[in-house]
């Protein structure tokens, strides 16, 4: 019985990985010019396929996967089907960091990224300090704190927009809409390492999430430490979100819609729908980003704008059918 279960799990992951590889190859093939999947690693295509497209495709897969896993985790933790990775105000804090970097004209690659990440982590620390996250029944309080921080950071950005030049204002708007066109391979690799480590840790919590959804009393009587569970979900989800917004700001609706699609596909067993969320989110963002850079070539559409256009109607459809 145990052997059959292990074989089924291996098959499950192999199918998801195989589909993801096919989509990644498609992302590397399609663009301003088509490159056959069999010629991607040809030296003649090195610049286009591996230096220009690969960073975006790799980052896109990790962005989608990370957002979807965090979305599933937060929806479970808050017991709220409308929760998403940006519910705690991290994206707004990161945007303030970007604006500060522009105002002081910081050109250093590492320093500019560190400023954005630091502002994101300050937001997380504020939430941790104010909310009393280790206590029971703090879900509504956390959401309200996140809403308050979002309003505050949006106001700060609005004020800074007024005093900034038009060029800087345009750059911050593009960044806020989820622009991935400037990502380089080093960005994608750094992002991938952090997102993969934290996502795997969240995916491994699937059994704990199954217990948590039975209710606090049953979960505790079954041996689940609620305080530790909440801390792990909060910290891992927040770190993934902070890393993602550091490189590409907020990509809307992926973290809300994809978890619901995963539940439709696999049901409510979090040991299965967590990994499905990761792979489905990665596939969705790679496909949408490929459309963004090919549909109106040589012009590009910001990734976040298209995810919102696609995600919003789909999300409304899910709401009508019942979450």
Short mmCIF file of C-alpha atoms in Angstrom, two decimals, residues 123-245:
data_model
loop_
_atom_site.label_atom_id
_atom_site.label_comp_id
_atom_site.label_asym_id
_atom_site.label_seq_id
_atom_site.Cartn_x
_atom_site.Cartn_y
_atom_site.Cartn_z
CA UNK A 123 6.51 46.25 6.55
CA UNK A 124 6.61 42.59 7.62
CA UNK A 125 8.29 43.52 10.93
CA UNK A 126 5.60 46.15 11.61
CA UNK A 127 2.84 43.61 11.02
CA UNK A 128 4.60 41.10 13.26
CA UNK A 129 5.04 43.68 16.05
CA UNK A 130 1.51 45.13 15.92
CA UNK A 131 -0.58 42.04 15.31
CA UNK A 132 0.41 39.60 18.03
CA UNK A 133 0.59 36.97 15.34
CA UNK A 134 1.26 34.12 17.75
CA UNK A 135 -2.18 34.54 19.36
CA UNK A 136 -5.41 32.90 18.25
CA UNK A 137 -7.97 34.66 16.10
CA UNK A 138 -5.67 37.32 14.67
CA UNK A 139 -6.72 36.82 11.02
CA UNK A 140 -9.09 39.80 10.79
CA UNK A 141 -6.63 42.01 12.68
CA UNK A 142 -3.82 41.09 10.29
CA UNK A 143 -5.97 41.86 7.24
CA UNK A 144 -6.99 45.24 8.68
CA UNK A 145 -3.35 46.08 9.46
CA UNK A 146 -2.44 45.15 5.87
CA UNK A 147 -5.22 47.35 4.48
CA UNK A 148 -4.05 50.24 6.66
CA UNK A 149 -0.43 49.85 5.55
CA UNK A 150 -1.50 49.67 1.89
CA UNK A 151 -3.38 52.97 2.24
CA UNK A 152 -0.41 54.55 4.00
CA UNK A 153 2.19 53.44 1.44
CA UNK A 154 -0.08 54.40 -1.48
CA UNK A 155 -0.41 57.89 -0.01
CA UNK A 156 3.36 58.18 0.39
CA UNK A 157 3.90 57.15 -3.24
CA UNK A 158 1.26 59.63 -4.43
CA UNK A 159 3.03 62.48 -2.64
CA UNK A 160 6.43 61.42 -3.99
CA UNK A 161 4.99 61.18 -7.53
CA UNK A 162 4.14 64.87 -7.38
CA UNK A 163 7.70 65.90 -6.52
CA UNK A 164 9.40 63.49 -8.96
CA UNK A 165 10.24 64.16 -12.60
CA UNK A 166 8.07 62.68 -15.37
CA UNK A 167 10.76 60.15 -16.28
CA UNK A 168 10.90 58.74 -12.76
CA UNK A 169 7.10 58.74 -12.52
CA UNK A 170 6.84 56.65 -15.70
CA UNK A 171 9.43 54.18 -14.40
CA UNK A 172 7.62 53.66 -11.10
CA UNK A 173 4.28 53.18 -12.90
CA UNK A 174 5.83 50.50 -15.16
CA UNK A 175 7.39 48.80 -12.14
CA UNK A 176 4.12 48.93 -10.22
CA UNK A 177 2.33 47.21 -13.13
CA UNK A 178 4.62 44.20 -12.88
CA UNK A 179 7.21 44.80 -15.59
CA UNK A 180 9.61 41.87 -16.15
CA UNK A 181 11.37 43.13 -19.28
CA UNK A 182 14.42 44.42 -17.37
CA UNK A 183 15.12 41.18 -15.49
CA UNK A 184 18.56 39.68 -16.05
CA UNK A 185 19.75 36.12 -15.48
CA UNK A 186 21.27 37.00 -12.09
CA UNK A 187 17.87 38.39 -11.00
CA UNK A 188 16.17 35.18 -12.06
CA UNK A 189 18.70 32.95 -10.31
CA UNK A 190 18.56 34.87 -7.01
CA UNK A 191 14.76 34.96 -7.15
CA UNK A 192 14.58 31.24 -8.01
CA UNK A 193 16.76 30.11 -5.11
CA UNK A 194 14.74 31.96 -2.45
CA UNK A 195 11.34 31.14 -3.96
CA UNK A 196 12.15 27.44 -4.40
CA UNK A 197 13.44 26.98 -0.84
CA UNK A 198 10.51 28.78 0.79
CA UNK A 199 7.92 27.22 -1.54
CA UNK A 200 9.15 23.70 -0.82
CA UNK A 201 8.91 24.42 2.91
CA UNK A 202 5.30 25.61 2.47
CA UNK A 203 4.38 22.66 0.24
CA UNK A 204 5.71 20.27 2.90
CA UNK A 205 3.17 21.80 5.32
CA UNK A 206 0.26 20.31 3.34
CA UNK A 207 -0.61 17.77 6.04
CA UNK A 208 -0.61 20.52 8.71
CA UNK A 209 -2.91 22.64 6.55
CA UNK A 210 -5.34 19.73 6.27
CA UNK A 211 -5.46 19.59 10.08
CA UNK A 212 -5.74 23.38 10.41
CA UNK A 213 -8.82 23.49 8.17
CA UNK A 214 -10.65 21.13 10.55
CA UNK A 215 -10.75 23.93 13.14
CA UNK A 216 -8.44 25.12 15.92
CA UNK A 217 -9.67 22.71 18.58
CA UNK A 218 -9.45 19.59 16.42
CA UNK A 219 -6.09 20.70 15.01
CA UNK A 220 -4.61 21.22 18.48
CA UNK A 221 -5.99 17.94 19.80
CA UNK A 222 -4.35 16.24 16.78
CA UNK A 223 -0.98 17.67 17.78
CA UNK A 224 -0.73 20.80 15.62
CA UNK A 225 1.05 23.72 17.30
CA UNK A 226 -1.10 26.61 16.04
CA UNK A 227 1.35 29.35 17.05
CA UNK A 228 4.25 27.68 15.29
CA UNK A 229 2.08 26.91 12.26
CA UNK A 230 0.96 30.55 11.98
CA UNK A 231 4.53 31.84 12.36
CA UNK A 232 5.85 29.53 9.63
CA UNK A 233 3.10 30.41 7.14
CA UNK A 234 3.46 34.14 7.87
CA UNK A 235 7.27 34.25 7.64
CA UNK A 236 7.66 31.96 4.61
CA UNK A 237 4.81 33.62 2.71
CA UNK A 238 6.09 37.10 3.55
CA UNK A 239 9.67 36.32 2.50
CA UNK A 240 8.50 34.94 -0.87
CA UNK A 241 6.31 38.00 -1.42
CA UNK A 242 9.12 40.37 -0.42
CA UNK A 243 11.55 38.69 -2.83
CA UNK A 244 9.04 38.80 -5.70
CA UNK A 245 8.11 42.45 -5.25
#
